[in-house]
Structures are given as structure tokens and as C-alpha cells.
Coordinates of N, CA and C in Angstrom, one line a residue:
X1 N 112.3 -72.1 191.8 CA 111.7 -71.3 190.6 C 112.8 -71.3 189.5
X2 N 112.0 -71.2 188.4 CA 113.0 -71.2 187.3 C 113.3 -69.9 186.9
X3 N 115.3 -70.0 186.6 CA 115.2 -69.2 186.1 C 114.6 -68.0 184.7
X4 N 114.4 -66.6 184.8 CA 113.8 -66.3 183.9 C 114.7 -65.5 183.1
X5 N 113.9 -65.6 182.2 CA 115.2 -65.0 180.4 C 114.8 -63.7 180.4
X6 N 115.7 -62.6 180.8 CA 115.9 -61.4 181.0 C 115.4 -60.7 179.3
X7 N 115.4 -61.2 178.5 CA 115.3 -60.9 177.2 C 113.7 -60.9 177.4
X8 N 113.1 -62.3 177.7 CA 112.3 -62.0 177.3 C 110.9 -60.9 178.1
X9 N 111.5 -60.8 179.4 CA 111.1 -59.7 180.5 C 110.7 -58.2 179.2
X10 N 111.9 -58.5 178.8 CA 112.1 -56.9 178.4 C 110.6 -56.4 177.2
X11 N 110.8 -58.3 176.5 CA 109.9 -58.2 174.8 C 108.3 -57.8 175.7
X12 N 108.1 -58.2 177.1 CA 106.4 -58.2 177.9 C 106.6 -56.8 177.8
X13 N 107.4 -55.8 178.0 CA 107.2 -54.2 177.9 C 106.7 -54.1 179.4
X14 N 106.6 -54.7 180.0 CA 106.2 -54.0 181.7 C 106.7 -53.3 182.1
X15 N 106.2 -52.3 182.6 CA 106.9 -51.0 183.4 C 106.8 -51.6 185.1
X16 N 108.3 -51.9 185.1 CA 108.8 -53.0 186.1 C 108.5 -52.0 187.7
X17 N 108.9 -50.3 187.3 CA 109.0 -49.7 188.3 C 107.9 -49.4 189.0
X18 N 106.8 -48.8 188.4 CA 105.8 -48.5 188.5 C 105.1 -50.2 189.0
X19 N 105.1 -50.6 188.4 CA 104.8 -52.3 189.3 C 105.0 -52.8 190.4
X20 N 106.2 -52.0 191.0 CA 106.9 -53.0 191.9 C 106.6 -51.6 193.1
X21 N 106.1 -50.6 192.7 CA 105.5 -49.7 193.0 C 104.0 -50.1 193.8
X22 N 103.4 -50.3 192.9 CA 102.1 -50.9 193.2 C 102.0 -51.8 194.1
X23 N 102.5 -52.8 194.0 CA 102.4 -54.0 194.3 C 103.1 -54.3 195.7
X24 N 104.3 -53.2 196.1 CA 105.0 -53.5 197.4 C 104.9 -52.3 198.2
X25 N 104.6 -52.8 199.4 CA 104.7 -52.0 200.5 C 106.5 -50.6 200.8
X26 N 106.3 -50.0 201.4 CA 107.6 -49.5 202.0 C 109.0 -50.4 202.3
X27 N 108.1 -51.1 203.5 CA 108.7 -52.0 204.5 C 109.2 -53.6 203.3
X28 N 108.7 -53.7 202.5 CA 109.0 -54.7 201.8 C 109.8 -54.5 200.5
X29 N 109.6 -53.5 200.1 CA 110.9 -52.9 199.7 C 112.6 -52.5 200.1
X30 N 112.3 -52.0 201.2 CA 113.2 -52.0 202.2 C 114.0 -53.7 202.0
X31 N 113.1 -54.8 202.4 CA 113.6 -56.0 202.6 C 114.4 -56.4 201.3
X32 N 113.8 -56.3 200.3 CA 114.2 -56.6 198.4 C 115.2 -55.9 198.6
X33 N 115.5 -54.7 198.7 CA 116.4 -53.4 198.7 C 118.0 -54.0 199.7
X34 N 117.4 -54.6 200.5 CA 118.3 -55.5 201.7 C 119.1 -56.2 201.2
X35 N 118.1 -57.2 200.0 CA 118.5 -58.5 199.9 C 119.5 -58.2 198.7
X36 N 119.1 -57.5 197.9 CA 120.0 -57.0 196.5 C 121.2 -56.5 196.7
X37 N 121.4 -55.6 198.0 CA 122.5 -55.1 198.3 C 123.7 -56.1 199.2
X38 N 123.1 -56.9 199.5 CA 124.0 -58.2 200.3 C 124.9 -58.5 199.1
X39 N 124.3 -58.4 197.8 CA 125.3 -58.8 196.2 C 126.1 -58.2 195.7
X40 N 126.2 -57.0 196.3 CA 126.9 -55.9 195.8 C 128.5 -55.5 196.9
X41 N 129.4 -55.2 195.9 CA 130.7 -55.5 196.8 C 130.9 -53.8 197.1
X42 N 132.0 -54.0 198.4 CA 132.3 -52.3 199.1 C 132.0 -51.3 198.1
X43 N 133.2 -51.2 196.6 CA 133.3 -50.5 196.2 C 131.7 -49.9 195.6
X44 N 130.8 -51.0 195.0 CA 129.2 -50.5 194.9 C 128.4 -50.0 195.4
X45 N 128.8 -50.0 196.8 CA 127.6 -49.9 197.8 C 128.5 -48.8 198.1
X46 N 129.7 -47.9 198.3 CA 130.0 -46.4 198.1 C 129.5 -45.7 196.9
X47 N 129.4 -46.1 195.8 CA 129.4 -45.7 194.8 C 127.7 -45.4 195.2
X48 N 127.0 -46.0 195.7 CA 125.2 -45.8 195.5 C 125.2 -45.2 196.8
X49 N 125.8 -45.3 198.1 CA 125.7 -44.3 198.8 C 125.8 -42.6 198.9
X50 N 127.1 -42.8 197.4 CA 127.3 -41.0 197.2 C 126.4 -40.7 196.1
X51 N 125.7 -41.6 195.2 CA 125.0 -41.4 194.2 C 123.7 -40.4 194.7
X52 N 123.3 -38.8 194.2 CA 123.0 -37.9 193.9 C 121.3 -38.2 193.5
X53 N 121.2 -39.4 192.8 CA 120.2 -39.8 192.3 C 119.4 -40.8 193.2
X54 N 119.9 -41.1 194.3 CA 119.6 -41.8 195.6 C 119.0 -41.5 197.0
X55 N 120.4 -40.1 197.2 CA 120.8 -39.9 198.4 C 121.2 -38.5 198.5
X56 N 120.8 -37.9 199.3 CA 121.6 -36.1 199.2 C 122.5 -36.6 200.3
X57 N 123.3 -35.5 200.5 CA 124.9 -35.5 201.1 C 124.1 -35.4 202.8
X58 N 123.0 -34.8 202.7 CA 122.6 -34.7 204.1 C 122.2 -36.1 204.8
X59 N 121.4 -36.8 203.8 CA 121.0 -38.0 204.4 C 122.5 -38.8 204.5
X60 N 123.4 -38.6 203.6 CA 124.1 -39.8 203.9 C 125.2 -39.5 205.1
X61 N 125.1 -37.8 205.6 CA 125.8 -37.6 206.9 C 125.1 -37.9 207.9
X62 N 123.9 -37.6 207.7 CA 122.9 -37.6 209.0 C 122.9 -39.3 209.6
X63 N 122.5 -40.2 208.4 CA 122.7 -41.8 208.4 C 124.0 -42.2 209.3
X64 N 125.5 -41.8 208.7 CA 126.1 -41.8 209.5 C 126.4 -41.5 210.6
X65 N 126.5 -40.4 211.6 CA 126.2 -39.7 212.7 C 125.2 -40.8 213.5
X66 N 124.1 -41.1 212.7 CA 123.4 -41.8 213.3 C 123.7 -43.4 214.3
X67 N 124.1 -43.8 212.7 CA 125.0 -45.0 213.2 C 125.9 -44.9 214.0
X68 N 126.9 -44.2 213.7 CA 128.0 -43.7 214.8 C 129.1 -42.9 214.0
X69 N 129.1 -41.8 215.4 CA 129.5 -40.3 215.1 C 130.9 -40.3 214.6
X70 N 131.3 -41.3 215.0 CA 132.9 -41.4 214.4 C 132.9 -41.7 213.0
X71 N 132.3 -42.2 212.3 CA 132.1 -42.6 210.8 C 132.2 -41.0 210.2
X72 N 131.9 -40.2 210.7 CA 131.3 -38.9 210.1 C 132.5 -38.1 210.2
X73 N 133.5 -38.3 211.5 CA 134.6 -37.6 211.7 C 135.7 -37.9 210.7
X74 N 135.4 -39.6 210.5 CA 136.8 -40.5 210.2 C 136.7 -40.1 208.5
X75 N 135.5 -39.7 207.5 CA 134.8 -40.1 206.7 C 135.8 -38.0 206.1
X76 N 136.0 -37.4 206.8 CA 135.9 -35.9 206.5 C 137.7 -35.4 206.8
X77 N 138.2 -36.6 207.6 CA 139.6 -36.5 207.9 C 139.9 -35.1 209.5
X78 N 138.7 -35.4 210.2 CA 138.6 -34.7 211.0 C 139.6 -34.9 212.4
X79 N 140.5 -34.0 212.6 CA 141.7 -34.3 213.7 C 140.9 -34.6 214.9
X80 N 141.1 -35.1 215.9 CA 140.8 -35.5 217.3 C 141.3 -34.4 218.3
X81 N 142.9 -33.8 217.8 CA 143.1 -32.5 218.9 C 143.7 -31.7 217.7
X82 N 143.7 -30.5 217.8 CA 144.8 -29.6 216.6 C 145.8 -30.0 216.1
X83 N 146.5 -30.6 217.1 CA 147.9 -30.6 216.8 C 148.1 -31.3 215.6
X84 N 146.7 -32.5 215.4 CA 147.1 -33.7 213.9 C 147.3 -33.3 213.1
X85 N 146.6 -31.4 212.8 CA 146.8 -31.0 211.7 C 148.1 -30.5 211.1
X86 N 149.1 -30.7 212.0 CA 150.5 -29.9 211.8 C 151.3 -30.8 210.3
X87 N 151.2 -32.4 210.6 CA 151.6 -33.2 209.9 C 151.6 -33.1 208.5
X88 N 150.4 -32.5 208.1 CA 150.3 -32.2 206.4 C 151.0 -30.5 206.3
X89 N 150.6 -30.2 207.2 CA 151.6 -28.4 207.0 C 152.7 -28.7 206.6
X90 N 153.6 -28.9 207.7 CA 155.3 -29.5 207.8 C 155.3 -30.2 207.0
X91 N 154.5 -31.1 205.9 CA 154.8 -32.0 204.8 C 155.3 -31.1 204.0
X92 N 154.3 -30.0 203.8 CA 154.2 -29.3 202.4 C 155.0 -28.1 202.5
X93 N 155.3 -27.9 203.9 CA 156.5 -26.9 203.7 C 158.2 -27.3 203.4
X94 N 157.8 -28.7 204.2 CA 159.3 -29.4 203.5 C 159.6 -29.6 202.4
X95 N 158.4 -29.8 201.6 CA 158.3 -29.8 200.4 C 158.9 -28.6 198.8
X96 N 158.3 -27.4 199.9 CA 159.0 -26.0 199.4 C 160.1 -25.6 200.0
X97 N 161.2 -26.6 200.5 CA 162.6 -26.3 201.0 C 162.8 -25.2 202.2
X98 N 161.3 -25.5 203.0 CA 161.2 -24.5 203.9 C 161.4 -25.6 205.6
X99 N 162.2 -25.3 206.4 CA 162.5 -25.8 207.7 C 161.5 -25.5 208.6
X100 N 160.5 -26.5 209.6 CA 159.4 -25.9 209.9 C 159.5 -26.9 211.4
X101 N 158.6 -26.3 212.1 CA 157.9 -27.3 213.3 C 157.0 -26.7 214.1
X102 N 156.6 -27.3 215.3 CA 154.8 -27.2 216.0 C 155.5 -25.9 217.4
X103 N 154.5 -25.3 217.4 CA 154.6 -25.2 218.9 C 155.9 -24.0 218.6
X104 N 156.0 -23.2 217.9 CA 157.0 -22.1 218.1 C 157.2 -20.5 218.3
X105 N 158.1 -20.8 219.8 CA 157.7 -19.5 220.2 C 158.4 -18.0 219.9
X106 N 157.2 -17.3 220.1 CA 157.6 -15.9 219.0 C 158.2 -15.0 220.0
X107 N 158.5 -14.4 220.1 CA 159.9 -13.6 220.3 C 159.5 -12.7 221.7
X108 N 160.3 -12.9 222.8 CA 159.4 -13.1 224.3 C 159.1 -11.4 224.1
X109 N 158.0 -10.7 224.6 CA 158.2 -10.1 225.3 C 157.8 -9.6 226.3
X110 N 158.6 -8.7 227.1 CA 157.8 -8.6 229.1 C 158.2 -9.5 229.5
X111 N 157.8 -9.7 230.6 CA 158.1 -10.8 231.7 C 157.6 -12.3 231.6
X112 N 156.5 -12.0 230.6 CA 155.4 -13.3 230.7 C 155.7 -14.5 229.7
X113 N 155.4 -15.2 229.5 CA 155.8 -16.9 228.7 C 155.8 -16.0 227.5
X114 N 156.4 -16.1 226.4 CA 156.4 -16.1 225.0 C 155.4 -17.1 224.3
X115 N 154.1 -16.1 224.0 CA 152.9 -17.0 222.9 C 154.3 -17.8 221.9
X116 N 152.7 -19.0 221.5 CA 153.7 -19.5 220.4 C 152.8 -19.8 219.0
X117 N 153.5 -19.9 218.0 CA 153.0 -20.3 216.8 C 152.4 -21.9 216.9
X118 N 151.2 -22.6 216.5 CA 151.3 -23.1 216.3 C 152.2 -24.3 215.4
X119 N 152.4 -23.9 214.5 CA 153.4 -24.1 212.9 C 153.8 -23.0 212.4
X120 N 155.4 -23.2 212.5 CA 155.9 -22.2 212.0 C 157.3 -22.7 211.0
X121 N 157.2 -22.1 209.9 CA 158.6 -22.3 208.9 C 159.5 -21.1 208.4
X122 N 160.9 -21.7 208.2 CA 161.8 -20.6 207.5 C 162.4 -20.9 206.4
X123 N 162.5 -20.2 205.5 CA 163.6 -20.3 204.3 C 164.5 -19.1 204.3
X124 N 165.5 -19.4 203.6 CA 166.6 -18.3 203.5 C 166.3 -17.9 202.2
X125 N 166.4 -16.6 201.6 CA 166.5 -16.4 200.3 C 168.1 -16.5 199.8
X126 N 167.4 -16.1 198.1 CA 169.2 -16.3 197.5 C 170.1 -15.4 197.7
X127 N 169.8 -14.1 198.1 CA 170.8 -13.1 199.1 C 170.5 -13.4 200.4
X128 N 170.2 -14.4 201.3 CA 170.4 -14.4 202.5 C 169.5 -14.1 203.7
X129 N 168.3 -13.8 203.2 CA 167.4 -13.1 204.3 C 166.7 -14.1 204.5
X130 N 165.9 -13.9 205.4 CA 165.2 -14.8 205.9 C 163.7 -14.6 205.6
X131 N 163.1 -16.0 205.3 CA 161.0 -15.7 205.3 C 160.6 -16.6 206.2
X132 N 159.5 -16.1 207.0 CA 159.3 -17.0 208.1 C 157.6 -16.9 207.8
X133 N 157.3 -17.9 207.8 CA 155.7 -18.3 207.5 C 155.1 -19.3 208.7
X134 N 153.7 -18.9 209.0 CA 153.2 -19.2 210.8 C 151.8 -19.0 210.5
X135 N 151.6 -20.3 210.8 CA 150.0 -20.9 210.6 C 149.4 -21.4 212.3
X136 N 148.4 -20.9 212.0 CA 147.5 -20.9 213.5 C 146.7 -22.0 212.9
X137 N 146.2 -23.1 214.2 CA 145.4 -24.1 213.6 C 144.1 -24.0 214.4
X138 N 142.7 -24.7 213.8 CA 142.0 -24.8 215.2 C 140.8 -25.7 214.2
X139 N 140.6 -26.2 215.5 CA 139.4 -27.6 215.2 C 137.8 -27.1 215.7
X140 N 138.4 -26.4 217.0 CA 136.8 -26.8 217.9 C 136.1 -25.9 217.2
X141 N 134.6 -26.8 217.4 CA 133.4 -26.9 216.0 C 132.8 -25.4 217.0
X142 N 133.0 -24.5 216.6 CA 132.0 -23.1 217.3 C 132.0 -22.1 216.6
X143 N 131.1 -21.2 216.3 CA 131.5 -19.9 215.9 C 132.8 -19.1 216.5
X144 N 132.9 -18.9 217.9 CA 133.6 -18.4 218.4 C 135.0 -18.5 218.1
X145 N 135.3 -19.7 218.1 CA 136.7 -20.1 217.5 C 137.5 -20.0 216.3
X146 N 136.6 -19.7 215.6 CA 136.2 -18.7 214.1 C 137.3 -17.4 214.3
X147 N 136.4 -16.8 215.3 CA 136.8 -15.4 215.6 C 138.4 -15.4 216.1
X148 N 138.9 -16.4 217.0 CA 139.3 -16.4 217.8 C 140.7 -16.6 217.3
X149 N 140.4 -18.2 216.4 CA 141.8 -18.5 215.4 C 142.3 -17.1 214.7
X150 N 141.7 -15.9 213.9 CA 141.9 -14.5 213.0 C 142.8 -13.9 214.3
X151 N 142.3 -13.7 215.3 CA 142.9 -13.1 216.2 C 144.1 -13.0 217.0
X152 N 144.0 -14.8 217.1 CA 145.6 -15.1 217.1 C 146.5 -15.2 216.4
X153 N 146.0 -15.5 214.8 CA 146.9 -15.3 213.6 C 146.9 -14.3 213.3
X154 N 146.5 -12.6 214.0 CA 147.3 -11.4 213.5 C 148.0 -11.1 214.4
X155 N 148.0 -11.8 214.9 CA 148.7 -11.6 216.3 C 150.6 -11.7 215.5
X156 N 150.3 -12.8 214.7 CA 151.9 -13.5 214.2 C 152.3 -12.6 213.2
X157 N 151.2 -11.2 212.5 CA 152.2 -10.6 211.5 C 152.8 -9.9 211.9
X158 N 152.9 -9.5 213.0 CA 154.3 -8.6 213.3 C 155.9 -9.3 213.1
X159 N 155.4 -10.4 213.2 CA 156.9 -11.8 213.1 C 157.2 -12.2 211.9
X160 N 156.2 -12.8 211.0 CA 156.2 -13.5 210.1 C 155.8 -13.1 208.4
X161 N 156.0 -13.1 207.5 CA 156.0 -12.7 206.3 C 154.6 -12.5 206.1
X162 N 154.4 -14.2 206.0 CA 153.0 -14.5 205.4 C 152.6 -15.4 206.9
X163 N 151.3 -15.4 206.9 CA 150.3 -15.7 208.4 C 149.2 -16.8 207.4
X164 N 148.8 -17.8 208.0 CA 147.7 -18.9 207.6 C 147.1 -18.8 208.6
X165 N 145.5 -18.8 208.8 CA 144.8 -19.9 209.6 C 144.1 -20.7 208.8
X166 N 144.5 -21.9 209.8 CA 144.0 -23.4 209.2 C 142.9 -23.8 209.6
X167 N 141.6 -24.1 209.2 CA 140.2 -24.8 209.8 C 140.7 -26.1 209.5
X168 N 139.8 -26.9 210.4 CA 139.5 -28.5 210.3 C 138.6 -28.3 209.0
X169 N 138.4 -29.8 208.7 CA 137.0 -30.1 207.9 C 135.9 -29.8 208.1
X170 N 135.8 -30.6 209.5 CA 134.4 -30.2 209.9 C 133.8 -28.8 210.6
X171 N 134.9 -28.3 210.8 CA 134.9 -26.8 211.3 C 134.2 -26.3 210.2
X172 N 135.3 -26.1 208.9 CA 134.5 -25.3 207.6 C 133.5 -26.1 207.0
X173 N 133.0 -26.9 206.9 CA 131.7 -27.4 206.6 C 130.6 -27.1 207.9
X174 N 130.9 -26.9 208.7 CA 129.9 -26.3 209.6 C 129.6 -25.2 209.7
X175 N 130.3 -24.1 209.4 CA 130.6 -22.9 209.1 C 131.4 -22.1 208.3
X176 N 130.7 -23.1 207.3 CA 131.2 -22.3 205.7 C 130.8 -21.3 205.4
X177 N 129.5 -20.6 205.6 CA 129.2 -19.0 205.0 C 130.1 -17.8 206.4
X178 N 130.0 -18.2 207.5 CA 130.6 -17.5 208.5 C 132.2 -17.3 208.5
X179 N 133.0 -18.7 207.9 CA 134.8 -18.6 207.5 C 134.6 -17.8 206.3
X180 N 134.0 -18.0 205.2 CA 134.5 -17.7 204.3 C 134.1 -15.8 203.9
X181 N 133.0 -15.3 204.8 CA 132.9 -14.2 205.4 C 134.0 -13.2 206.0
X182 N 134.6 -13.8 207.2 CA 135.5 -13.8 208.0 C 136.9 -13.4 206.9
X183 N 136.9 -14.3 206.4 CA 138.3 -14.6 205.6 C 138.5 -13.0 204.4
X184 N 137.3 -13.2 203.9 CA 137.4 -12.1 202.8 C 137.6 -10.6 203.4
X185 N 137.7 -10.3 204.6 CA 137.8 -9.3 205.6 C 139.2 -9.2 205.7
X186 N 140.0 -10.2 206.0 CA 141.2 -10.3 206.1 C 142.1 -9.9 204.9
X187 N 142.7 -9.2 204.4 CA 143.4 -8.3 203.3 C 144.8 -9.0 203.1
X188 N 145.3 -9.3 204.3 CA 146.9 -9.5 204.5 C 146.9 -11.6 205.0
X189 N 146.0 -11.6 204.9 CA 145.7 -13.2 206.3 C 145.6 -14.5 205.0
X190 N 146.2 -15.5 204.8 CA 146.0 -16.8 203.8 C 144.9 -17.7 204.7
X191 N 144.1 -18.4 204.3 CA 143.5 -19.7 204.9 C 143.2 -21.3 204.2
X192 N 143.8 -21.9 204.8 CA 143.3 -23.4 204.5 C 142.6 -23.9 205.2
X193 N 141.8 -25.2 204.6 CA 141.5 -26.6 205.1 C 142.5 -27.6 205.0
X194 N 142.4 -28.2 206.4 CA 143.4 -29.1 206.7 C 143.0 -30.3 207.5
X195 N 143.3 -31.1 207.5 CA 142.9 -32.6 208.1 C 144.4 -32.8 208.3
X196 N 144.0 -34.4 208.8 CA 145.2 -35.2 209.2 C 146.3 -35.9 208.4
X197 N 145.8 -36.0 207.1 CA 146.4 -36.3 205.9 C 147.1 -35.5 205.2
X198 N 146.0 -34.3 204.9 CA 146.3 -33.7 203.8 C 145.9 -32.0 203.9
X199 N 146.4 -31.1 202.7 CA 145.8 -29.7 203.2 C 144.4 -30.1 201.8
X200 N 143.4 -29.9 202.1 CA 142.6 -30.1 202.0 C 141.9 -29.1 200.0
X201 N 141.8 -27.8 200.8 CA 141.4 -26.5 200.2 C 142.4 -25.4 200.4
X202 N 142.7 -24.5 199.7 CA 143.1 -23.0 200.2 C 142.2 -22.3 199.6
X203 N 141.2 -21.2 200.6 CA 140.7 -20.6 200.3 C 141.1 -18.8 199.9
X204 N 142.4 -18.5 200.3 CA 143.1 -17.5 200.6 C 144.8 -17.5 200.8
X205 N 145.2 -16.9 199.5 CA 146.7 -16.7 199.5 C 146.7 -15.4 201.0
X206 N 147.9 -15.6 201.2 CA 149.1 -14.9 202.2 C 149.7 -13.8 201.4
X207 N 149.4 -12.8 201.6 CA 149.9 -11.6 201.0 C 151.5 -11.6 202.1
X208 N 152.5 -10.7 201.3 CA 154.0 -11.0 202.2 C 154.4 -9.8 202.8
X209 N 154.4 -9.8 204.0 CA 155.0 -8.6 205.0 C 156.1 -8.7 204.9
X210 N 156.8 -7.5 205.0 CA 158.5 -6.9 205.3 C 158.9 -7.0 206.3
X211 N 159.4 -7.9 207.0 CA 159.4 -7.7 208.5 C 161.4 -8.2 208.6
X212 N 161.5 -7.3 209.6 CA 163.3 -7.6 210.0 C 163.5 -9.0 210.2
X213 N 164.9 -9.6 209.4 CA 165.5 -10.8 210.1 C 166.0 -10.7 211.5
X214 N 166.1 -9.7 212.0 CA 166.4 -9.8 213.8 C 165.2 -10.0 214.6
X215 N 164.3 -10.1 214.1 CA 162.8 -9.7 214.8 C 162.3 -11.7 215.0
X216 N 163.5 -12.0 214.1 CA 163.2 -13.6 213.6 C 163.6 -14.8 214.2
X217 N 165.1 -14.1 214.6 CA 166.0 -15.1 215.1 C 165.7 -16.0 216.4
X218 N 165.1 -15.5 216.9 CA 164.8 -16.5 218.1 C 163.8 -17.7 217.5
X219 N 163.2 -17.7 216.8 CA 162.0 -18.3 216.0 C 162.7 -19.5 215.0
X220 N 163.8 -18.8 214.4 CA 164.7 -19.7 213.6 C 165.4 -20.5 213.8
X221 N 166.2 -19.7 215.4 CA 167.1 -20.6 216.1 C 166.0 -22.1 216.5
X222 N 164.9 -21.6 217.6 CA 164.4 -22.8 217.7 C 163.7 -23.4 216.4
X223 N 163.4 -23.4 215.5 CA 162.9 -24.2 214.5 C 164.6 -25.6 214.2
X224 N 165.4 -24.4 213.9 CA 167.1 -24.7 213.3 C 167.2 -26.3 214.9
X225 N 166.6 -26.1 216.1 CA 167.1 -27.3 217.4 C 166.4 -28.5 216.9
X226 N 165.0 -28.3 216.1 CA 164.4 -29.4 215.7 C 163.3 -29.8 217.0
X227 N 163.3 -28.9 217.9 CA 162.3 -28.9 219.1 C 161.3 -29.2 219.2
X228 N 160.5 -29.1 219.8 CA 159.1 -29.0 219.8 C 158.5 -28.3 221.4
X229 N 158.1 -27.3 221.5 CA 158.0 -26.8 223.3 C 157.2 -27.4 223.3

């Protein structure tokens, strides 16, 4: 077939949409739809996938999920276990000349194992004292765990200045009206979004408790070994 002169398409005045309307099936659309997009490079075919005018955000999770569930995890920066989330913490605390690491334990007391911080950091001030900041993390997709992360991060203001809990992505996109409920209750408590990369969102500054540098030091020392329990 010969090519046809796009100009002169335009001078016939056909309402192309409405035609191609008419004239094609679902299913054959679908196929044209196929064939047009085989022409179109990565960056296009994201660009019309997120397009609003296309596609709502549900179809294009649901689509993926569909296809496969990992697209949807990998697509949102969703950790695999908690702990991935530490990596952007400790970035950004290093960042604010604060000495930090995973897994640190708060100050024994009784007989029994000393809980630990998930992430915990220290700075010294310019007279000397010490601020220790301790972020609880948590991934698993449930309401309950909602509850559960608040509980163990007030657990840490008896220790620490300022207290974070961290949601995953897909945590707070699953239960975005229930965190951000939750959160506004908390008076003294900061919260972020966090992935594997990056901190995502802060929904909630960290108001700063007065708490003793002796109450600290076991928490400082192991941070100061570079450990990890």
C-alpha cells in the first residue's frame, strides 16, 4: 500500500476517533493497539503506562501484580525483610554527622536479653552531651503491625531524644488512612517512609526528650565498636 500524505488526511476532516470506533471491534483494537506499541521505545511506553488519561494507578498496579507480584514490590522500593530499610537511615544520619547502626541494644534491664533498637544514632553536642536518635522499622503488610511498630518505638523514649517509626512503601500505601491516623495520636513520636534506597516521605517530625547521658552510654559505646548484634 501506498504511502498516505498525513496532510492530506487532515484537509478530508474525518473524525478518525469516532471511526475507528465504529468500524473496530474490542479485540481488534487491542491488536492495532499491539502493533503501535511494538514502535514505541521503554521510555514511551512508561510514560503512557503512568498517563492519567489512559490508565488509573489502580489498573496499572492491579496489571502488574497480575503479571507478576514482584514488579509491584520492585516498582514501590519495597524491602524483602526490614532490615533493607536501615541502609537509607544510616545514610542520612551520616549525613547529619550523627554515628549510627542496626540492631542496638538499649540498656539491659533484669535478668532478661536487653530489647534492641532497630537503628539507632548519636551525636555529641557543642558542650558535650550527648543526642541519641532510634528508629523502629517494620514492613509486614497488616494492620496489626501498625499497632505494634508505635508500641515498640515508645518503648525507646525513655533512651533516646527523638524516636521514628519507619513504614515500608507498601505498608503505607496499604494503610494510609490507618498510619496516618495512628501517627497524628502520637504527640512526641516522628514517622517516615522508607524503602531500600531512599527515605521516601516524613510524615511526622520527632519532638526532643531530655533524657540523661548515663542512661546512654551503653547504646553509644556499642554504636562507638561499629557492631552489629
Amino acid at each position: 500500500m501506498a504511502k498516505l500524505e498525513e496532510k492530506a488526511i487532515r484537509e478530508l476532516n474525518i473524525d478518525l476517533k469516532n471511526r475507528l470506533y465504529d468500524i473496530l471491534s474490542k479485540t481488534e483494537m487491542q491488536n492495532v493497539i499491539t502493533k503501535l506499541s511494538s514502535k514505541m521505545n521503554k521510555n514511551e511506553m512508561s510514560k503512557l503506562m503512568c498517563d492519567p488519561d489512559y490508565f488509573t494507578m489502580d489498573d496499572l498496579f492491579n496489571s502488574l501484580e497480575k503479571t507478576n507480584k514482584i514488579y509491584l514490590t520492585k516498582l514501590l522500593d519495597e524491602p524483602k525483610k526490614e532490615k533493607d530499610m536501615a541502609a537509607p537511615i544510616i545514610s542520612r544520619l551520616r549525613r547529619n554527622k550523627f554515628k549510627a547502626s542496626r540492631e542496638v541494644p538499649l540498656p539491659k534491664e533484669g535478668k532478661g536479653k536487653p530489647r534492641k533498637i532497630d537503628v539507632a544514632g548519636y551525636k555529641k553536642s557543642f558542650l558535650g552531651g550527648i543526642s541519641v536518635i532510634g528508629f523502629e522499622l517494620k514492613s509486614e503488610i497488616s494492620r496489626g503491625a501498625i499497632d505494634k511498630a508505635l508500641s515498640q518505638a515508645r518503648q525507646y523514649q525513655d533512651y533516646c531524644e527523638q524516636v521514628y517509626v519507619c513504614f515500608s512503601p507498601l505498608l503505607y500505601a496499604t494503610y494510609f488512612d490507618q498510619i496516618n491516623s495512628a501517627i497524628k495520636k502520637e504527640k512526641r513520636m516522628g514517622a517516615w517512609v522508607v524503602g531500600t534506597k531512599q527515605v521516601y516521605l516524613e510524615l511526622q517530625e520527632a519532638y526532643a526528650n531530655q533524657i540523661y547521658d548515663e542512661q546512654q552510654q551503653t547504646m553509644v559505646k556499642f554504636i562507638d565498636s561499629g557492631k552489629t548484634s
